[in-house]
mmCIF file of C-alpha atoms and ligand atoms in Angstrom:
data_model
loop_
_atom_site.group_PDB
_atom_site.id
_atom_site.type_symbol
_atom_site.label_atom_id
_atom_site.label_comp_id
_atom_site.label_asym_id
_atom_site.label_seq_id
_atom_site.Cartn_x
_atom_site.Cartn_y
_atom_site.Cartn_z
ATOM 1 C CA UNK A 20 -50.229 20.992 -13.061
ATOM 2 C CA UNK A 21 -48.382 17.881 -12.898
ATOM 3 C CA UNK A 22 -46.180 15.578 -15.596
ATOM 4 C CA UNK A 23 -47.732 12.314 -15.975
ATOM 5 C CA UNK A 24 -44.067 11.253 -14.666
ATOM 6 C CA UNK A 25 -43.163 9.107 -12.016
ATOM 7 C CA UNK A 26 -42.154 11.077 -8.627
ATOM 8 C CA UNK A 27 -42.171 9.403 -5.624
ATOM 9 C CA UNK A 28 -41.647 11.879 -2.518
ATOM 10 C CA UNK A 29 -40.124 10.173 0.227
ATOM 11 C CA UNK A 30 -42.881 11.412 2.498
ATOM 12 C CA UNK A 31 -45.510 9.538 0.525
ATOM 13 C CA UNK A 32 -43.462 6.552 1.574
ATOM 14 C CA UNK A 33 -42.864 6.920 5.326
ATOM 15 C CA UNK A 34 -46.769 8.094 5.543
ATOM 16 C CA UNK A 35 -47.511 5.053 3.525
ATOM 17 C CA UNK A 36 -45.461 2.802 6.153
ATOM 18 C CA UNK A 37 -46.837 4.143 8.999
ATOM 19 C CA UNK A 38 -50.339 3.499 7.599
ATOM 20 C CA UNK A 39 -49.750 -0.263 6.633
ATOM 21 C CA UNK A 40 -48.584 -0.679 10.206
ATOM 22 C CA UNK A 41 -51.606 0.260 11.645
ATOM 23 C CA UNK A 42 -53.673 -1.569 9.160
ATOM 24 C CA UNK A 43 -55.829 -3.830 10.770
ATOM 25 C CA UNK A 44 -57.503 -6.864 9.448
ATOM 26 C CA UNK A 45 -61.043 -4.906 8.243
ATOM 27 C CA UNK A 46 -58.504 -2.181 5.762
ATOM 28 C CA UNK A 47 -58.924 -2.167 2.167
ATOM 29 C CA UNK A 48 -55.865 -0.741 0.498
ATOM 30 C CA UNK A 49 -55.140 0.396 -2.539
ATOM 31 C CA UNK A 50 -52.532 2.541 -4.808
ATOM 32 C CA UNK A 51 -52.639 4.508 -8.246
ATOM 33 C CA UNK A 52 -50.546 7.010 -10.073
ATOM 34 C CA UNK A 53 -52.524 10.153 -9.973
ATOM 35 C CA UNK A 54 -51.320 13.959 -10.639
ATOM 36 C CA UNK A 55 -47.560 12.990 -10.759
ATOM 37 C CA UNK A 56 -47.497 11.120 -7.555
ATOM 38 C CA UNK A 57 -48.407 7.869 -5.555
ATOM 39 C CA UNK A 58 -51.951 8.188 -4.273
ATOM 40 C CA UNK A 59 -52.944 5.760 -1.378
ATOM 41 C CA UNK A 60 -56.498 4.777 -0.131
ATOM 42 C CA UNK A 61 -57.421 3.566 2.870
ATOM 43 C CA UNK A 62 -60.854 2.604 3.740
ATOM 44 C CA UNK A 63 -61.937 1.128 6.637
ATOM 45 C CA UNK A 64 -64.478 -1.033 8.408
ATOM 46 C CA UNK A 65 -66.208 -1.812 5.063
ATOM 47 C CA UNK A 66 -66.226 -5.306 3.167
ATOM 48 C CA UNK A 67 -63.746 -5.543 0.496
ATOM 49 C CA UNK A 68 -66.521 -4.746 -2.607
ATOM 50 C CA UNK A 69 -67.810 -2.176 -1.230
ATOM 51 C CA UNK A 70 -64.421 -0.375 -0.428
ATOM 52 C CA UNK A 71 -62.720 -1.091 -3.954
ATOM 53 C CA UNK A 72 -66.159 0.022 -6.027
ATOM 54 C CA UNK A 73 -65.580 3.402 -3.931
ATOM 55 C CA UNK A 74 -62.049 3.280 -4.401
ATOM 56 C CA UNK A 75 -62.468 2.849 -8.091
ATOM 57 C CA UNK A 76 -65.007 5.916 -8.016
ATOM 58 C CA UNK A 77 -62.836 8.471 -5.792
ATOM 59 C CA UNK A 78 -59.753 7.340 -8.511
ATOM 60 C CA UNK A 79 -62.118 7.844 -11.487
ATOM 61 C CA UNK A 80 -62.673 11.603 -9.846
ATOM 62 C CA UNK A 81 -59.244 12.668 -9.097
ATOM 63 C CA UNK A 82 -58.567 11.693 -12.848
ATOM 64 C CA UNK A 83 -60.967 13.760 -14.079
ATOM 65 C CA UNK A 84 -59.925 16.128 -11.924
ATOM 66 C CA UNK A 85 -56.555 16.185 -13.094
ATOM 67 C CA UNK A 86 -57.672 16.100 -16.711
ATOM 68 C CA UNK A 87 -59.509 19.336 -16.058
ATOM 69 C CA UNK A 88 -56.766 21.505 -14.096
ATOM 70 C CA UNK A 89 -53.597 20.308 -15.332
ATOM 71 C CA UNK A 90 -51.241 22.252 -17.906
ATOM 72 C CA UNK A 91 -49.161 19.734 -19.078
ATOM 73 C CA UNK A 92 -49.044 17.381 -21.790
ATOM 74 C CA UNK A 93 -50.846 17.162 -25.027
ATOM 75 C CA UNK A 94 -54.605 17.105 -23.736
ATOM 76 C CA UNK A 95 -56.574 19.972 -24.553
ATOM 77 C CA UNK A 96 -58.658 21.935 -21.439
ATOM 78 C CA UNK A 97 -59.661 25.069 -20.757
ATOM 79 C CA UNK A 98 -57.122 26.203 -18.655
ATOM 80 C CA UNK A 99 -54.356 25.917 -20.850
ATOM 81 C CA UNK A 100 -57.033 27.110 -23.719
ATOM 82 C CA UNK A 101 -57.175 30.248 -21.143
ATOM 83 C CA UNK A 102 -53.548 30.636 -21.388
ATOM 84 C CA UNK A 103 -53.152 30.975 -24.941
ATOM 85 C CA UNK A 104 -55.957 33.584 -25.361
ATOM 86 C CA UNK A 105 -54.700 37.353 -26.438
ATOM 87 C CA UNK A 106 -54.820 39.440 -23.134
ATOM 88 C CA UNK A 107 -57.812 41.663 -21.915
ATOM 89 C CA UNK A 108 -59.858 38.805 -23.502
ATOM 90 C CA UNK A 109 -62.913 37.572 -21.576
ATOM 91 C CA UNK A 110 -63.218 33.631 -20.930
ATOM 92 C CA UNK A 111 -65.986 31.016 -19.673
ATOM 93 C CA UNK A 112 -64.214 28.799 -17.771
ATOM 94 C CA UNK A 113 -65.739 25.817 -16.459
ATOM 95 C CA UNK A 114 -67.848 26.168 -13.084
ATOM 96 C CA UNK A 115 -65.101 23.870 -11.657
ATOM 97 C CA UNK A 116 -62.189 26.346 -12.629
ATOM 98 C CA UNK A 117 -63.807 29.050 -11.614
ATOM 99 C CA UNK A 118 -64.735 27.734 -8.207
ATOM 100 C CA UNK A 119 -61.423 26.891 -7.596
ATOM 101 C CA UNK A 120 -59.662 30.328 -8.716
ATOM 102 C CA UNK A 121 -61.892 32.054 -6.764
ATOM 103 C CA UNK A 122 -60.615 30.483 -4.152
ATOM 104 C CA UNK A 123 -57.390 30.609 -5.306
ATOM 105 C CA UNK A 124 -57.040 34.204 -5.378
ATOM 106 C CA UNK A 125 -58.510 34.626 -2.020
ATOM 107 C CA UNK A 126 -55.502 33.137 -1.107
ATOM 108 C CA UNK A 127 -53.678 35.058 -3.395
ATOM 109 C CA UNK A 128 -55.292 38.807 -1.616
ATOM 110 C CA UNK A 129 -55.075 37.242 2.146
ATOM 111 C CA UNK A 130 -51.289 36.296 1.595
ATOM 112 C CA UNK A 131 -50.389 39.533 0.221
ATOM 113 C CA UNK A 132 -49.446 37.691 -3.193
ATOM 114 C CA UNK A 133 -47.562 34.979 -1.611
ATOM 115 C CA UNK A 134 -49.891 32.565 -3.485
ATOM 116 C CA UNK A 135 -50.348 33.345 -7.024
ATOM 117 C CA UNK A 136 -52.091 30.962 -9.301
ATOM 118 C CA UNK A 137 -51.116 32.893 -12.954
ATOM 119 C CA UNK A 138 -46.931 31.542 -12.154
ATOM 120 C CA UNK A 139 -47.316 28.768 -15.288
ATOM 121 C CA UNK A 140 -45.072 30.464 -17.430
ATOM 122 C CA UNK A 141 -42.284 30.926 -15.128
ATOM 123 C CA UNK A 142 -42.831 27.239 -13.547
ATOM 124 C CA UNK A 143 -42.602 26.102 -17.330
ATOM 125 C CA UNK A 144 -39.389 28.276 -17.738
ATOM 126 C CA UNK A 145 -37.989 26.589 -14.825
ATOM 127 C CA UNK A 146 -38.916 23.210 -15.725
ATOM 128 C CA UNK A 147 -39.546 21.867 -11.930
ATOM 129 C CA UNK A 148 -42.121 19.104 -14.235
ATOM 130 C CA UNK A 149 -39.493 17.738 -16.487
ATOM 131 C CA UNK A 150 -38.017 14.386 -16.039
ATOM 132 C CA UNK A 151 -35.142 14.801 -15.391
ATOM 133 C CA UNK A 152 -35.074 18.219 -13.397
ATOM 134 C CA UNK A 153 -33.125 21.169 -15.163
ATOM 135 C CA UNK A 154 -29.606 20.874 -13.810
ATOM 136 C CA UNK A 155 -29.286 24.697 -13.774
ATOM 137 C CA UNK A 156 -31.369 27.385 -12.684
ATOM 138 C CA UNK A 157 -32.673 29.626 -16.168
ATOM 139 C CA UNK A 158 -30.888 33.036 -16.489
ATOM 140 C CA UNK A 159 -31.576 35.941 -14.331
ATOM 141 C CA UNK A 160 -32.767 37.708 -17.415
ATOM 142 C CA UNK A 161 -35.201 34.734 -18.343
ATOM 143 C CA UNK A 162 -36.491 35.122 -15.166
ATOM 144 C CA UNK A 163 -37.474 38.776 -14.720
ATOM 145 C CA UNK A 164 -39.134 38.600 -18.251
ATOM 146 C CA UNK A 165 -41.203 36.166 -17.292
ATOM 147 C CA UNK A 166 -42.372 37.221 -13.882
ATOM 148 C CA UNK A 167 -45.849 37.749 -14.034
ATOM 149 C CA UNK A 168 -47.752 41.336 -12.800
ATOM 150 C CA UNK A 169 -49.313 40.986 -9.679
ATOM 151 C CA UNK A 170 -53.086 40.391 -9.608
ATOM 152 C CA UNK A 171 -53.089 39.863 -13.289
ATOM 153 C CA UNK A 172 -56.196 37.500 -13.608
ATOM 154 C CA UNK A 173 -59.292 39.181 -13.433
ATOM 155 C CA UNK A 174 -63.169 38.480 -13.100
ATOM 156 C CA UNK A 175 -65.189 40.114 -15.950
ATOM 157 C CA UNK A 176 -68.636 39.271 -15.361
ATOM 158 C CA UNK A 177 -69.179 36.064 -15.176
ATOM 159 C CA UNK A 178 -65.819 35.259 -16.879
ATOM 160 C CA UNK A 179 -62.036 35.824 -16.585
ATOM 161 C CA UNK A 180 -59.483 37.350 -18.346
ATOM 162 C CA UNK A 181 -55.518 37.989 -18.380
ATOM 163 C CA UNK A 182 -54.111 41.243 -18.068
ATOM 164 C CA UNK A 183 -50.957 40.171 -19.518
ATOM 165 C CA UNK A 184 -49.267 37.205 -21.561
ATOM 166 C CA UNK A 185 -46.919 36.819 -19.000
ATOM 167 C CA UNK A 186 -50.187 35.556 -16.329
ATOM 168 C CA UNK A 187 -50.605 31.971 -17.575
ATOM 169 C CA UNK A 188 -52.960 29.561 -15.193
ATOM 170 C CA UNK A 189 -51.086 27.544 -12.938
ATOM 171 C CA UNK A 190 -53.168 25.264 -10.156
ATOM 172 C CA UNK A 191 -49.880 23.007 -9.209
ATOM 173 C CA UNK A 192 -50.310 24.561 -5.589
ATOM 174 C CA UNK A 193 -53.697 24.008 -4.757
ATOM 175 C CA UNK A 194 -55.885 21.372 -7.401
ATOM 176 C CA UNK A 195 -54.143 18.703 -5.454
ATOM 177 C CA UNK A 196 -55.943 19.273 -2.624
ATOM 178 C CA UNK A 197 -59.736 19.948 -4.834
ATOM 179 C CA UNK A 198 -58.801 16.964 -6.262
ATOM 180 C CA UNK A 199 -58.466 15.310 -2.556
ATOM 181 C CA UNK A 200 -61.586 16.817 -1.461
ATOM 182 C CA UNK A 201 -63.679 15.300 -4.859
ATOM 183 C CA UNK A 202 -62.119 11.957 -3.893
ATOM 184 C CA UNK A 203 -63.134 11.994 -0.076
ATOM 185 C CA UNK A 204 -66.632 13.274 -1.169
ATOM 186 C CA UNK A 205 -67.589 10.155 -4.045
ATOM 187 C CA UNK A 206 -65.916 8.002 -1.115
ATOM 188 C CA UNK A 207 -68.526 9.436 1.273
ATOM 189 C CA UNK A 208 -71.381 9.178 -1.891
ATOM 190 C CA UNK A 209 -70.379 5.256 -1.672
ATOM 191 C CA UNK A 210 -71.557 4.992 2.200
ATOM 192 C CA UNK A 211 -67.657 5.180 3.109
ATOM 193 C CA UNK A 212 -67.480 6.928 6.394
ATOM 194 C CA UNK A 213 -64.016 5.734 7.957
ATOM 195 C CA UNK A 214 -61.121 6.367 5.274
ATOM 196 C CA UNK A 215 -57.509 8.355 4.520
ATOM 197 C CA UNK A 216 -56.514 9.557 1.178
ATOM 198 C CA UNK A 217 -53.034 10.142 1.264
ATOM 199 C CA UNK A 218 -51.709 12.295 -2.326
ATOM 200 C CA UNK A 219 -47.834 11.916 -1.982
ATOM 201 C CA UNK A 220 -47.857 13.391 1.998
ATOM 202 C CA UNK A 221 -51.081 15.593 1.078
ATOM 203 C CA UNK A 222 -53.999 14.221 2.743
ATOM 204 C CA UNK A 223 -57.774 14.267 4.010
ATOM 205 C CA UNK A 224 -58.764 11.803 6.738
ATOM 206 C CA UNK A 225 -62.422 11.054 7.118
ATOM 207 C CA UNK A 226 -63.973 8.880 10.820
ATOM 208 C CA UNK A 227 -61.315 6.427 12.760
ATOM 209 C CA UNK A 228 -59.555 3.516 12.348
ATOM 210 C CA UNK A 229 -61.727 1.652 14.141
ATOM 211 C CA UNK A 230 -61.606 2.335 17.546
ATOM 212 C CA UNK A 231 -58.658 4.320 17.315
ATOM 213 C CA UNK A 232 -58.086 7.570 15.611
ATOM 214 C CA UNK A 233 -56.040 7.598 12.393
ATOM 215 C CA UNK A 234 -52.218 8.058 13.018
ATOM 216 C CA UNK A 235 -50.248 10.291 10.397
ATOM 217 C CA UNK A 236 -46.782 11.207 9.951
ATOM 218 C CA UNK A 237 -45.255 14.079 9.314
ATOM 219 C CA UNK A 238 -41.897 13.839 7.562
ATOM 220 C CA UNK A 239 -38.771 15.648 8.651
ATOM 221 C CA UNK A 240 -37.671 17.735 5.307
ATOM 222 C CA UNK A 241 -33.988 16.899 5.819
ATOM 223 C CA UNK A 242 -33.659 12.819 6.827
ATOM 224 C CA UNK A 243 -35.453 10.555 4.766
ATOM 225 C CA UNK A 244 -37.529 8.393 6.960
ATOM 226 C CA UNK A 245 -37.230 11.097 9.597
ATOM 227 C CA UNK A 246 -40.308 12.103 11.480
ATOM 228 C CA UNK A 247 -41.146 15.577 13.288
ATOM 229 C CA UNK A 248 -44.279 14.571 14.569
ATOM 230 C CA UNK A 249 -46.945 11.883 14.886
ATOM 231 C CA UNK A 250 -50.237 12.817 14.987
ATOM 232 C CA UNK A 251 -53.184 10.509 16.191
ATOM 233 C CA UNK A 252 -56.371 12.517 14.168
ATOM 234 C CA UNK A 253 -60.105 11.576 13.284
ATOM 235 C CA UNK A 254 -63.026 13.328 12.196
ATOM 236 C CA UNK A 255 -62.437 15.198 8.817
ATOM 237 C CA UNK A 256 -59.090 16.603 9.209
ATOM 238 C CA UNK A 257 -57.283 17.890 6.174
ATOM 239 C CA UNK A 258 -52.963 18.016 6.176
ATOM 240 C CA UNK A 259 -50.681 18.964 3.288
ATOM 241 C CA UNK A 260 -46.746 20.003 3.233
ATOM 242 C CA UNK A 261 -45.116 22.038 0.918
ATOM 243 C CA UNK A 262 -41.601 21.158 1.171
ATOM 244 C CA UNK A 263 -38.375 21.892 -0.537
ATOM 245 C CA UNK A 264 -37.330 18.171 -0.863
ATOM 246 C CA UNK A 265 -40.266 17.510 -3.318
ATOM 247 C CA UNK A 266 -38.672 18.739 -7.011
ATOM 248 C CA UNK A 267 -35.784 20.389 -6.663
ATOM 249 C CA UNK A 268 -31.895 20.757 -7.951
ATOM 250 C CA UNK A 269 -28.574 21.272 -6.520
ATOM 251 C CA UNK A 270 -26.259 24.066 -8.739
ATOM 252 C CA UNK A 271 -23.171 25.091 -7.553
ATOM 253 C CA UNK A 272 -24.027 23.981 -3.887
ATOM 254 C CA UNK A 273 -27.278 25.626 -3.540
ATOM 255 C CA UNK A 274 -31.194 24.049 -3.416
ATOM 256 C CA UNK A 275 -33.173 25.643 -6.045
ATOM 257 C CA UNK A 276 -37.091 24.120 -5.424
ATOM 258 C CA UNK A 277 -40.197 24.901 -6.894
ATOM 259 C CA UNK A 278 -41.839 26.571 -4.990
ATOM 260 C CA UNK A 279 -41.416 30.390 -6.178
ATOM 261 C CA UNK A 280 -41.626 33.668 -4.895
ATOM 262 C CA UNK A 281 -44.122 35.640 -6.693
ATOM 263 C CA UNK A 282 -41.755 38.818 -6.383
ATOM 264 C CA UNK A 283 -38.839 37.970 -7.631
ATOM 265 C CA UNK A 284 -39.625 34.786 -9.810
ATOM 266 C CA UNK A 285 -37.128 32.936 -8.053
ATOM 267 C CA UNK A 286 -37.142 29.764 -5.235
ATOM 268 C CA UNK A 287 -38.659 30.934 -1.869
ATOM 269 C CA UNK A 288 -36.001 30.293 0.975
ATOM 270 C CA UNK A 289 -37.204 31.281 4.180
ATOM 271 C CA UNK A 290 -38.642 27.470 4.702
ATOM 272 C CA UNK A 291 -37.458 23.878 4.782
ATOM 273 C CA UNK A 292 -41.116 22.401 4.686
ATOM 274 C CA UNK A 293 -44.558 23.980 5.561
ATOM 275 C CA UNK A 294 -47.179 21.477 6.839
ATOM 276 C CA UNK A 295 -50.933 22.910 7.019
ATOM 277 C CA UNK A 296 -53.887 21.741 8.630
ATOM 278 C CA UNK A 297 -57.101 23.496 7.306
ATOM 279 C CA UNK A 298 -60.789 22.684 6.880
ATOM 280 C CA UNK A 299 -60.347 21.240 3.333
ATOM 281 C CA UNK A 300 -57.266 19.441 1.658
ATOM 282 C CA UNK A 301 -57.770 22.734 -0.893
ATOM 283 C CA UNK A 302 -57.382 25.157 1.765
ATOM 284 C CA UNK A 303 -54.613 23.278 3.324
ATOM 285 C CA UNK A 304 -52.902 22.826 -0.230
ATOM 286 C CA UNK A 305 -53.151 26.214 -1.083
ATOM 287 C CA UNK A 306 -52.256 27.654 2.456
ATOM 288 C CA UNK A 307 -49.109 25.434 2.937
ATOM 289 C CA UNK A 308 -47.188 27.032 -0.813
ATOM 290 C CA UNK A 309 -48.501 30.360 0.886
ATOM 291 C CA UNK A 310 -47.201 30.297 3.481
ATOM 292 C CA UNK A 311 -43.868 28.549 2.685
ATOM 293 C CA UNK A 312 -43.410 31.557 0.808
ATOM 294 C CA UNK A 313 -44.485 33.945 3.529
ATOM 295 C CA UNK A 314 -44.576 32.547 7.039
ATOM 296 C CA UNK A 315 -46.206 35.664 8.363
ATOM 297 C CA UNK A 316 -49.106 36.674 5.325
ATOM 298 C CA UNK A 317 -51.444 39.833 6.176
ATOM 299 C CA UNK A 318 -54.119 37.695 6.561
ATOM 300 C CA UNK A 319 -54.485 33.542 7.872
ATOM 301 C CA UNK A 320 -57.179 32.377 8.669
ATOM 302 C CA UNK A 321 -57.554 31.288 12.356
ATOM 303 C CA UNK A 322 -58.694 27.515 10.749
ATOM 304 C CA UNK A 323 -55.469 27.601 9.025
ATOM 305 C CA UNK A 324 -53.048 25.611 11.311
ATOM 306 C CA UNK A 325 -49.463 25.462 10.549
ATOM 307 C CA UNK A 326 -45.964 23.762 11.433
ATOM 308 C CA UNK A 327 -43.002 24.634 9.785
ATOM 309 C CA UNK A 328 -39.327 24.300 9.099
ATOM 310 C CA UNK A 329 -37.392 27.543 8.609
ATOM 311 C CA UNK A 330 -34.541 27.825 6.547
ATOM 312 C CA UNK A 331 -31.982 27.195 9.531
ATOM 313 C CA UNK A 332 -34.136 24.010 10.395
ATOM 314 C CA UNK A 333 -35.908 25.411 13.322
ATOM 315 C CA UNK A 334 -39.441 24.037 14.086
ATOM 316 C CA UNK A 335 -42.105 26.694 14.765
ATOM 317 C CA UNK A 336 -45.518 25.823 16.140
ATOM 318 C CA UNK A 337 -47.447 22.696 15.852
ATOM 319 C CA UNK A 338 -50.858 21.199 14.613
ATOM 320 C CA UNK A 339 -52.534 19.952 17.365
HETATM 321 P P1 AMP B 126 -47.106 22.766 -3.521
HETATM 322 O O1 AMP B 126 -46.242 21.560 -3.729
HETATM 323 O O2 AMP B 126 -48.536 22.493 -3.206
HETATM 324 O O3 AMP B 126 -46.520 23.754 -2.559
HETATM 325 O O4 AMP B 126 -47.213 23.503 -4.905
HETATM 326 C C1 AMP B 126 -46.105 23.796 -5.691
HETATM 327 C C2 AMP B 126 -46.564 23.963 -7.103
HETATM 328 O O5 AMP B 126 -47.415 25.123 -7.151
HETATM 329 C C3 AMP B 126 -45.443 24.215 -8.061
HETATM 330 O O6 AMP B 126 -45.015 23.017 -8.672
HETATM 331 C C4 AMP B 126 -46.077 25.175 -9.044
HETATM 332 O O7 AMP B 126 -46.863 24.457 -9.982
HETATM 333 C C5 AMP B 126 -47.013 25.985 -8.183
HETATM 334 N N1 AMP B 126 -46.405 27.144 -7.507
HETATM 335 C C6 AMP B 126 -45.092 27.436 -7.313
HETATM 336 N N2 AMP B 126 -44.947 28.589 -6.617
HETATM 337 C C7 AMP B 126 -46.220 29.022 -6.355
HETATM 338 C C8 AMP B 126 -46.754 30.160 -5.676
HETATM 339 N N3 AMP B 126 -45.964 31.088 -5.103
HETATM 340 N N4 AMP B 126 -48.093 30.288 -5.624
HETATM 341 C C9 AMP B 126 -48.920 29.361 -6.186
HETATM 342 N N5 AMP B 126 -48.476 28.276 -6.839
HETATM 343 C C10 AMP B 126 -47.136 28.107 -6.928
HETATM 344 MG MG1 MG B 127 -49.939 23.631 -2.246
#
């Protein structure tokens, strides 16, 4: 899913300002390094024990979480255990895996493929993970041979299996946000009712800050510090953006992202950014690659909320 690598999108940072400026005095803050990116936790209205022992928890969780989904480095898992096995080959996966590629390819059917959770051979190919990014995009040949078939992970029973070896697991669009919802549940198991959990821009609020609601960011996908809108939110509200900005190279004057069109295997470009509000941070995860890759899917649910930046920069609708 992720490298363990340093990345620091600049929207983590400009959410992470505008959060310490409305930090009041009962806030307990606190960073880690989780699934390739800053993670930030706010909790508030809580004394300071209380708030770090949760904080610790939530951390613990996402860790696991991350341990569990992810298809890099030299940990073994199921997943990438999955995508070694010979096709037509039935698999138990975890509960936890299965849960969340269920979901995942409801996505996949109601977006008419735009999501597609079996891309981990081509995102491998095009090396989006490494540290450095590739400087060049892999040949067009490269590509088409590793384009997986459409719809290529299967139930059998109770367990899965790959139609092809080109369908390898791939949860970098949506375990994110699981991994966001796990953390705002232990939060909640620790008697933490008012709190934000911010993943690099990707976030689940829970209650207020306290007596205002929470106030979040949204980053403009072409100024750095730029914002499109500010939203004042409480309750249990769930945002995440998929933008362009986040790993991506420059060849020969053009963006190539990672982000990828199931179709043709290469970098979606009809959006700048996509920025989803959904009932969980899973949903929204999983919604906003969706949908940058199709704007205008078969099927979205009417719970799925979105703002986006088109190609030309154009803004188109709005979350509240
Ligand atoms: P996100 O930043 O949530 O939009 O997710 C992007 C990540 O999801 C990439 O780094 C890949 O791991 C994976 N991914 C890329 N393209 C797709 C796609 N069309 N459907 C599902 N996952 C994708
Ligand atoms: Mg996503």
């Amino acid at each position: 899913m992720y490298s363990p690598l340093l990345r620091l999108p600049r929207s983590l940072l400009f959410t992470l300002l505008l959060l310490t400026a409305c930090s009041g005095p009962s806030d307990v803050h606190e960073t880690r390094f989780l699934m390739g990116t800053l993670v930030d936790y706010t909790v508030s209205g809580v004394d300071q024990d209380k708030a770090e022992q949760a904080i610790s928890a939530a951390a613990d969780e996402m860790q696991r979480i991350e341990d569990t989904f992810t298809i890099y480095g030299d940990q073994p898992n199921a997943v990438k255990a999955f995508n070694k096995e010979p096709p037509n080959t039935p698999v138990t996966l975890p509960d936890e895996v299965s849960y969340v590629l269920g979901i995942a390819l409801h996505v996949q059917q109601q977006s008419g493929g735009a999501f597609d959770p079996a891309l981990g051979g081509l995102n491998l190919l095009w090396g989006f993970s490494l540290d450095p990014p590739p400087a060049s995009p892999p040949s067009a040949d490269a590509i088409r041979a590793a384009v997986p078939p459409s719809h290529c992970i299967r139930r059998s029973g109770a367990q899965w299996l790959r139609t092809d070896r080109r369908c390898q697991l791939d949860f970098g669009g949506i375990a994110k946000g699981y991994a966001i919802d796990r953390g705002i549940e232990v939060l909640r198991q620790h008697g933490i009712t008012n709190a934000i959990i911010n993943a690099g821009g990707d976030l689940r609020l829970i209650g207020s800050h306290g007596k205002r609601p929470w106030r979040i960011g949204i980053r403009d996908p072409r100024k750095p510090g730029g914002v499109l809108a500010e939203l004042d939110l409480k309750g249990d509200k769930s945002i995440v953006t998929s933008g362009d900005y986040e790993r991506f190279f420059i060849y020969q004057g053009k963006r190539y992202h990672h982000i990828l069109s199931p179709k043709t295997g290469w970098p979606a470009m009809q959006n700048q950014s996509t920025t989803v509000m959904a009932p969980s941070a899973m949903l929204a995860d999983a919604w906003s690659t969706a949908l940058f890759v199709n704007a205008t899917p078969p099927e979205r649910p009417s719970s799925v909320l979105l703002m986006r930046v088109d190609k030309a920069g154009h803004i188109h609708g709005k979350l509240q």
